[in-house]
Amino acid sequence: MAFDFEKWALSFYGVVDERFAVETDLFQLHIHRDSIIKKLVAKRSEGILDIYIPQDWNMEQYQYQEKLRRLLRAEVMWQAKIILTQRTMYYAKRYGIPCERVVVDTRLRQCNGICYDDMKMIKYNPWVFCGATQREINYLVCHELAHFYEHNHRPAFWKMAERLYLGLELTAPTNGKTIRQIDHEFHYNWMVKLLKLWGSCRKK
């Protein structure tokens, strides 16, 4: 995973340009300068996003920053919805969990995800998708789906989340240590923390 703190620090002070990038095993985001185009252009496929900005745009100007940020937010939402829905429905179908809807919502702010088992729905923070590895995304999905069985975070919850993550039978014996280790790694993923903070500071 590539993570340049200097690039991201610049974006906190109001500048998002070609130095702003994300590279994980699930998502590749790059911004490029182009001397031919006259307006923003986004080229996307699943897991890959390339945004092109005109060569003569001064990205320190407010009008250009807002256009780029709006486009960036919309494209990240699109990418996150696809990947998070795929991973969630994969585990839900495998275990017969009645999750019927996946929503990505920037208003979750610092939260990673929320399970609404009564509405058969899970909401995710799309900025988490940008910085997390596939291993961590699978953990997050299993964490939220485990709340269909356990509403708290007591030992029974961690055991259930681990069964889902490891592909075990729902009654298989487990101690929850593997899932807790990944939870610890996810908690200290500084790229995820920074992206969530950056996303929560953006205008809606």
Tab-separated table of N, CA, C and O in Angstrom, residues 19-107:
chain	number	residue	atom	x	y	z
A	19	ARG	N	-1.044	15.347	-6.783
A	19	ARG	CA	-0.278	14.708	-5.707
A	19	ARG	C	-1.150	13.851	-4.803
A	19	ARG	O	-0.646	13.108	-3.974
A	20	PHE	N	-2.451	13.928	-4.969
A	20	PHE	CA	-3.421	13.217	-4.150
A	20	PHE	C	-3.659	11.832	-4.761
A	20	PHE	O	-4.097	11.727	-5.899
A	21	ALA	N	-3.328	10.764	-4.022
A	21	ALA	CA	-3.445	9.418	-4.591
A	21	ALA	C	-3.761	8.388	-3.522
A	21	ALA	O	-3.469	8.580	-2.347
A	22	VAL	N	-4.398	7.294	-3.948
A	22	VAL	CA	-4.679	6.153	-3.080
A	22	VAL	C	-4.272	4.886	-3.829
A	22	VAL	O	-4.593	4.728	-5.005
A	23	GLU	N	-3.576	4.001	-3.145
A	23	GLU	CA	-3.191	2.725	-3.749
A	23	GLU	C	-3.316	1.618	-2.711
A	23	GLU	O	-2.519	1.540	-1.778
A	24	THR	N	-4.332	0.776	-2.861
A	24	THR	CA	-4.496	-0.403	-2.016
A	24	THR	C	-4.714	-1.599	-2.935
A	24	THR	O	-4.788	-1.451	-4.154
A	25	ASP	N	-4.867	-2.788	-2.343
A	25	ASP	CA	-5.113	-3.968	-3.180
A	25	ASP	C	-6.549	-4.027	-3.686
A	25	ASP	O	-6.900	-4.891	-4.471
A	26	LEU	N	-7.392	-3.080	-3.259
A	26	LEU	CA	-8.772	-3.010	-3.743
A	26	LEU	C	-9.045	-1.787	-4.606
A	26	LEU	O	-9.946	-1.802	-5.433
A	27	PHE	N	-8.272	-0.724	-4.411
A	27	PHE	CA	-8.627	0.540	-5.052
A	27	PHE	C	-7.381	1.329	-5.445
A	27	PHE	O	-6.451	1.495	-4.649
A	28	GLN	N	-7.373	1.800	-6.692
A	28	GLN	CA	-6.300	2.636	-7.214
A	28	GLN	C	-6.907	3.963	-7.671
A	28	GLN	O	-7.773	3.989	-8.541
A	29	LEU	N	-6.470	5.056	-7.054
A	29	LEU	CA	-6.968	6.391	-7.401
A	29	LEU	C	-5.796	7.298	-7.735
A	29	LEU	O	-4.873	7.453	-6.932
A	30	HIS	N	-5.830	7.891	-8.935
A	30	HIS	CA	-4.788	8.834	-9.337
A	30	HIS	C	-5.417	10.019	-10.058
A	30	HIS	O	-6.419	9.875	-10.764
A	31	ILE	N	-4.808	11.169	-9.878
A	31	ILE	CA	-5.236	12.396	-10.541
A	31	ILE	C	-4.110	12.844	-11.459
A	31	ILE	O	-2.941	12.858	-11.070
A	32	HIS	N	-4.472	13.204	-12.699
A	32	HIS	CA	-3.470	13.537	-13.712
A	32	HIS	C	-3.750	14.915	-14.314
A	32	HIS	O	-4.901	15.360	-14.377
A	33	ARG	N	-2.696	15.552	-14.798
A	33	ARG	CA	-2.823	16.773	-15.598
A	33	ARG	C	-2.887	16.373	-17.068
A	33	ARG	O	-2.207	15.449	-17.496
A	34	ASP	N	-3.722	17.092	-17.830
A	34	ASP	CA	-3.855	16.790	-19.257
A	34	ASP	C	-3.928	18.099	-20.034
A	34	ASP	O	-4.758	18.961	-19.735
A	35	SER	N	-3.084	18.233	-21.019
A	35	SER	CA	-3.014	19.475	-21.790
A	35	SER	C	-4.099	19.592	-22.859
A	35	SER	O	-4.278	20.663	-23.449
A	36	ILE	N	-4.827	18.512	-23.102
A	36	ILE	CA	-5.832	18.515	-24.174
A	36	ILE	C	-7.224	18.855	-23.652
A	36	ILE	O	-7.963	19.612	-24.280
A	37	ILE	N	-7.594	18.299	-22.521
A	37	ILE	CA	-8.958	18.471	-22.021
A	37	ILE	C	-9.185	19.892	-21.495
A	37	ILE	O	-8.247	20.589	-21.113
A	38	LYS	N	-10.476	20.296	-21.467
A	38	LYS	CA	-10.860	21.627	-20.985
A	38	LYS	C	-11.720	21.549	-19.719
A	38	LYS	O	-12.034	22.580	-19.127
A	39	LYS	N	-12.105	20.342	-19.332
A	39	LYS	CA	-12.895	20.167	-18.115
A	39	LYS	C	-12.504	18.844	-17.459
A	39	LYS	O	-11.754	18.053	-18.031
A	40	LEU	N	-13.009	18.621	-16.255
A	40	LEU	CA	-12.689	17.399	-15.532
A	40	LEU	C	-13.191	16.172	-16.277
A	40	LEU	O	-14.296	16.175	-16.828
A	41	VAL	N	-12.382	15.135	-16.273
A	41	VAL	CA	-12.770	13.868	-16.899
A	41	VAL	C	-12.437	12.739	-15.926
A	41	VAL	O	-11.333	12.695	-15.375
A	42	ALA	N	-13.389	11.845	-15.720
A	42	ALA	CA	-13.158	10.684	-14.860
A	42	ALA	C	-13.246	9.417	-15.704
A	42	ALA	O	-14.200	9.228	-16.465
A	43	LYS	N	-12.239	8.573	-15.595
A	43	LYS	CA	-12.251	7.265	-16.247
A	43	LYS	C	-12.209	6.214	-15.153
A	43	LYS	O	-11.276	6.186	-14.347
A	44	ARG	N	-13.220	5.357	-15.134
A	44	ARG	CA	-13.327	4.422	-14.028
A	44	ARG	C	-13.654	3.021	-14.497
A	44	ARG	O	-14.273	2.808	-15.527
A	45	SER	N	-13.199	2.089	-13.719
A	45	SER	CA	-13.611	0.706	-13.807
A	45	SER	C	-13.605	0.210	-12.373
A	45	SER	O	-13.162	0.929	-11.465
A	46	GLU	N	-14.062	-0.987	-12.157
A	46	GLU	CA	-14.162	-1.473	-10.790
A	46	GLU	C	-12.791	-1.523	-10.134
A	46	GLU	O	-11.888	-2.206	-10.593
A	47	GLY	N	-12.628	-0.737	-9.087
A	47	GLY	CA	-11.378	-0.716	-8.345
A	47	GLY	C	-10.329	0.241	-8.883
A	47	GLY	O	-9.253	0.381	-8.291
A	48	ILE	N	-10.618	0.926	-9.981
A	48	ILE	CA	-9.652	1.846	-10.584
A	48	ILE	C	-10.350	3.167	-10.934
A	48	ILE	O	-11.404	3.173	-11.565
A	49	LEU	N	-9.745	4.268	-10.508
A	49	LEU	CA	-10.292	5.584	-10.818
A	49	LEU	C	-9.162	6.522	-11.219
A	49	LEU	O	-8.221	6.746	-10.458
A	50	ASP	N	-9.253	7.047	-12.431
A	50	ASP	CA	-8.306	8.051	-12.918
A	50	ASP	C	-9.087	9.320	-13.224
A	50	ASP	O	-10.038	9.300	-14.013
A	51	ILE	N	-8.672	10.413	-12.596
A	51	ILE	CA	-9.306	11.701	-12.822
A	51	ILE	C	-8.311	12.619	-13.524
A	51	ILE	O	-7.152	12.726	-13.107
A	52	TYR	N	-8.767	13.273	-14.588
A	52	TYR	CA	-7.899	14.145	-15.368
A	52	TYR	C	-8.366	15.594	-15.214
A	52	TYR	O	-9.560	15.881	-15.335
A	53	ILE	N	-7.415	16.483	-14.923
A	53	ILE	CA	-7.723	17.901	-14.785
A	53	ILE	C	-6.964	18.683	-15.858
A	53	ILE	O	-5.860	18.293	-16.258
A	54	PRO	N	-7.558	19.762	-16.368
A	54	PRO	CA	-6.882	20.558	-17.402
A	54	PRO	C	-5.524	21.070	-16.931
A	54	PRO	O	-5.356	21.426	-15.763
A	55	GLN	N	-4.582	21.124	-17.828
A	55	GLN	CA	-3.219	21.537	-17.510
A	55	GLN	C	-3.164	22.943	-16.922
A	55	GLN	O	-2.348	23.227	-16.041
A	56	ASP	N	-4.035	23.829	-17.403
A	56	ASP	CA	-3.942	25.233	-16.994
A	56	ASP	C	-4.776	25.570	-15.754
A	56	ASP	O	-4.852	26.725	-15.357
A	57	TRP	N	-5.394	24.579	-15.125
A	57	TRP	CA	-6.179	24.854	-13.920
A	57	TRP	C	-5.250	25.100	-12.737
A	57	TRP	O	-4.369	24.284	-12.430
A	58	ASN	N	-5.462	26.219	-12.056
A	58	ASN	CA	-4.757	26.499	-10.804
A	58	ASN	C	-5.581	25.899	-9.668
A	58	ASN	O	-6.593	26.449	-9.262
A	59	MET	N	-5.127	24.759	-9.148
A	59	MET	CA	-5.935	24.016	-8.181
A	59	MET	C	-5.998	24.668	-6.805
A	59	MET	O	-6.667	24.166	-5.912
A	60	GLU	N	-5.333	25.805	-6.638
A	60	GLU	CA	-5.468	26.552	-5.392
A	60	GLU	C	-6.691	27.467	-5.432
A	60	GLU	O	-7.070	28.029	-4.412
A	61	GLN	N	-7.290	27.605	-6.608
A	61	GLN	CA	-8.484	28.434	-6.726
A	61	GLN	C	-9.715	27.651	-6.268
A	61	GLN	O	-9.899	26.481	-6.622
A	62	TYR	N	-10.556	28.317	-5.518
A	62	TYR	CA	-11.716	27.682	-4.890
A	62	TYR	C	-12.622	26.985	-5.906
A	62	TYR	O	-13.060	25.855	-5.676
A	63	GLN	N	-12.914	27.640	-7.016
A	63	GLN	CA	-13.865	27.085	-7.982
A	63	GLN	C	-13.393	25.732	-8.533
A	63	GLN	O	-14.184	24.804	-8.703
A	64	TYR	N	-12.084	25.597	-8.767
A	64	TYR	CA	-11.553	24.344	-9.287
A	64	TYR	C	-11.479	23.272	-8.205
A	64	TYR	O	-11.735	22.091	-8.461
A	65	GLN	N	-11.151	23.696	-6.993
A	65	GLN	CA	-11.114	22.748	-5.881
A	65	GLN	C	-12.491	22.127	-5.641
A	65	GLN	O	-12.622	20.914	-5.457
A	66	GLU	N	-13.513	22.950	-5.665
A	66	GLU	CA	-14.858	22.449	-5.398
A	66	GLU	C	-15.331	21.486	-6.490
A	66	GLU	O	-15.977	20.479	-6.210
A	67	LYS	N	-15.013	21.792	-7.730
A	67	LYS	CA	-15.384	20.899	-8.823
A	67	LYS	C	-14.697	19.542	-8.677
A	67	LYS	O	-15.326	18.486	-8.841
A	68	LEU	N	-13.414	19.569	-8.347
A	68	LEU	CA	-12.681	18.320	-8.187
A	68	LEU	C	-13.167	17.533	-6.981
A	68	LEU	O	-13.343	16.317	-7.050
A	69	ARG	N	-13.414	18.207	-5.882
A	69	ARG	CA	-13.873	17.515	-4.670
A	69	ARG	C	-15.237	16.867	-4.869
A	69	ARG	O	-15.483	15.762	-4.409
A	70	ARG	N	-16.133	17.574	-5.556
A	70	ARG	CA	-17.462	17.006	-5.813
A	70	ARG	C	-17.358	15.753	-6.678
A	70	ARG	O	-18.018	14.741	-6.425
A	71	LEU	N	-16.524	15.840	-7.722
A	71	LEU	CA	-16.341	14.689	-8.599
A	71	LEU	C	-15.685	13.541	-7.844
A	71	LEU	O	-16.111	12.384	-7.959
A	72	LEU	N	-14.667	13.845	-7.063
A	72	LEU	CA	-13.959	12.829	-6.293
A	72	LEU	C	-14.902	12.121	-5.325
A	72	LEU	O	-14.906	10.899	-5.228
A	73	ARG	N	-15.716	12.889	-4.631
A	73	ARG	CA	-16.667	12.306	-3.679
A	73	ARG	C	-17.657	11.378	-4.381
A	73	ARG	O	-17.913	10.259	-3.927
A	74	ALA	N	-18.202	11.825	-5.518
A	74	ALA	CA	-19.185	11.023	-6.245
A	74	ALA	C	-18.561	9.724	-6.760
A	74	ALA	O	-19.180	8.656	-6.689
A	75	GLU	N	-17.343	9.804	-7.270
A	75	GLU	CA	-16.696	8.617	-7.821
A	75	GLU	C	-16.295	7.627	-6.718
A	75	GLU	O	-16.389	6.408	-6.913
A	76	VAL	N	-15.853	8.130	-5.582
A	76	VAL	CA	-15.520	7.247	-4.461
A	76	VAL	C	-16.779	6.548	-3.962
A	76	VAL	O	-16.757	5.356	-3.632
A	77	MET	N	-17.887	7.266	-3.899
A	77	MET	CA	-19.164	6.661	-3.488
A	77	MET	C	-19.526	5.517	-4.435
A	77	MET	O	-19.967	4.448	-4.001
A	78	TRP	N	-19.341	5.739	-5.730
A	78	TRP	CA	-19.670	4.724	-6.731
A	78	TRP	C	-18.814	3.482	-6.539
A	78	TRP	O	-19.315	2.360	-6.536
A	79	GLN	N	-17.516	3.684	-6.382
A	79	GLN	CA	-16.602	2.558	-6.187
A	79	GLN	C	-16.916	1.806	-4.893
A	79	GLN	O	-16.961	0.570	-4.868
A	80	ALA	N	-17.110	2.549	-3.815
A	80	ALA	CA	-17.357	1.934	-2.514
A	80	ALA	C	-18.654	1.131	-2.524
A	80	ALA	O	-18.722	0.032	-1.949
A	81	LYS	N	-19.677	1.657	-3.167
A	81	LYS	CA	-20.963	0.958	-3.198
A	81	LYS	C	-20.830	-0.396	-3.890
A	81	LYS	O	-21.361	-1.413	-3.422
A	82	ILE	N	-20.103	-0.438	-4.988
A	82	ILE	CA	-19.932	-1.690	-5.728
A	82	ILE	C	-19.181	-2.730	-4.896
A	82	ILE	O	-19.653	-3.857	-4.693
A	83	ILE	N	-18.011	-2.366	-4.406
A	83	ILE	CA	-17.169	-3.323	-3.687
A	83	ILE	C	-17.799	-3.759	-2.373
A	83	ILE	O	-17.835	-4.955	-2.052
A	84	LEU	N	-18.309	-2.818	-1.603
A	84	LEU	CA	-18.886	-3.156	-0.301
A	84	LEU	C	-20.170	-3.969	-0.440
A	84	LEU	O	-20.440	-4.858	0.366
A	85	THR	N	-20.945	-3.687	-1.471
A	85	THR	CA	-22.146	-4.490	-1.720
A	85	THR	C	-21.762	-5.914	-2.101
A	85	THR	O	-22.342	-6.880	-1.597
A	86	GLN	N	-20.795	-6.049	-2.979
A	86	GLN	CA	-20.349	-7.383	-3.400
A	86	GLN	C	-19.884	-8.216	-2.207
A	86	GLN	O	-20.273	-9.372	-2.051
A	87	ARG	N	-19.012	-7.631	-1.382
A	87	ARG	CA	-18.467	-8.378	-0.252
A	87	ARG	C	-19.537	-8.692	0.779
A	87	ARG	O	-19.578	-9.782	1.357
A	88	THR	N	-20.437	-7.760	1.021
A	88	THR	CA	-21.489	-7.974	2.012
A	88	THR	C	-22.444	-9.067	1.569
A	88	THR	O	-22.786	-9.971	2.355
A	89	MET	N	-22.883	-9.012	0.324
A	89	MET	CA	-23.841	-9.995	-0.160
A	89	MET	C	-23.206	-11.381	-0.300
A	89	MET	O	-23.900	-12.394	-0.158
A	90	TYR	N	-21.917	-11.427	-0.552
A	90	TYR	CA	-21.229	-12.718	-0.615
A	90	TYR	C	-21.350	-13.439	0.722
A	90	TYR	O	-21.752	-14.609	0.789
A	91	TYR	N	-21.015	-12.769	1.795
A	91	TYR	CA	-21.086	-13.392	3.124
A	91	TYR	C	-22.532	-13.596	3.564
A	91	TYR	O	-22.859	-14.611	4.193
A	92	ALA	N	-23.397	-12.646	3.249
A	92	ALA	CA	-24.803	-12.762	3.659
A	92	ALA	C	-25.458	-13.988	3.019
A	92	ALA	O	-26.164	-14.748	3.683
A	93	LYS	N	-25.224	-14.176	1.728
A	93	LYS	CA	-25.810	-15.324	1.027
A	93	LYS	C	-25.197	-16.630	1.513
A	93	LYS	O	-25.890	-17.643	1.650
A	94	ARG	N	-23.925	-16.605	1.774
A	94	ARG	CA	-23.244	-17.819	2.227
A	94	ARG	C	-23.814	-18.334	3.542
A	94	ARG	O	-23.930	-19.541	3.754
A	95	TYR	N	-24.207	-17.400	4.415
A	95	TYR	CA	-24.695	-17.795	5.733
A	95	TYR	C	-26.197	-17.580	5.929
A	95	TYR	O	-26.709	-17.785	7.025
A	96	GLY	N	-26.869	-17.154	4.877
A	96	GLY	CA	-28.316	-16.959	4.993
A	96	GLY	C	-28.687	-15.802	5.891
A	96	GLY	O	-29.739	-15.813	6.539
A	97	ILE	N	-27.839	-14.788	5.945
A	97	ILE	CA	-28.104	-13.616	6.776
A	97	ILE	C	-29.039	-12.677	6.003
A	97	ILE	O	-28.778	-12.348	4.851
A	98	PRO	N	-30.136	-12.242	6.623
A	98	PRO	CA	-31.145	-11.455	5.899
A	98	PRO	C	-30.777	-9.994	5.665
A	98	PRO	O	-31.575	-9.084	5.920
A	99	CYS	N	-29.571	-9.748	5.158
A	99	CYS	CA	-29.193	-8.383	4.799
A	99	CYS	C	-29.613	-8.161	3.349
A	99	CYS	O	-29.155	-8.872	2.452
A	100	GLU	N	-30.463	-7.176	3.124
A	100	GLU	CA	-31.016	-6.960	1.789
A	100	GLU	C	-30.530	-5.679	1.134
A	100	GLU	O	-30.746	-5.470	-0.059
A	101	ARG	N	-29.881	-4.813	1.912
A	101	ARG	CA	-29.524	-3.508	1.357
A	101	ARG	C	-28.200	-3.028	1.935
A	101	ARG	O	-27.945	-3.174	3.138
A	102	VAL	N	-27.369	-2.460	1.069
A	102	VAL	CA	-26.108	-1.851	1.477
A	102	VAL	C	-26.126	-0.388	1.052
A	102	VAL	O	-26.448	-0.070	-0.096
A	103	VAL	N	-25.784	0.502	1.973
A	103	VAL	CA	-25.778	1.938	1.715
A	103	VAL	C	-24.401	2.487	2.067
A	103	VAL	O	-23.800	2.077	3.066
A	104	VAL	N	-23.870	3.380	1.246
A	104	VAL	CA	-22.654	4.105	1.600
A	104	VAL	C	-23.065	5.541	1.915
A	104	VAL	O	-23.811	6.159	1.153
A	105	ASP	N	-22.593	6.048	3.043
A	105	ASP	CA	-23.089	7.324	3.538
A	105	ASP	C	-21.950	8.118	4.175
A	105	ASP	O	-21.401	7.712	5.199
A	106	THR	N	-21.603	9.260	3.589
A	106	THR	CA	-20.527	10.089	4.128
A	106	THR	C	-20.907	10.720	5.460
A	106	THR	O	-20.038	11.181	6.198
A	107	ARG	N	-22.183	10.745	5.807
A	107	ARG	CA	-22.611	11.342	7.074
A	107	ARG	C	-22.268	10.489	8.282
A	107	ARG	O	-22.467	10.915	9.426
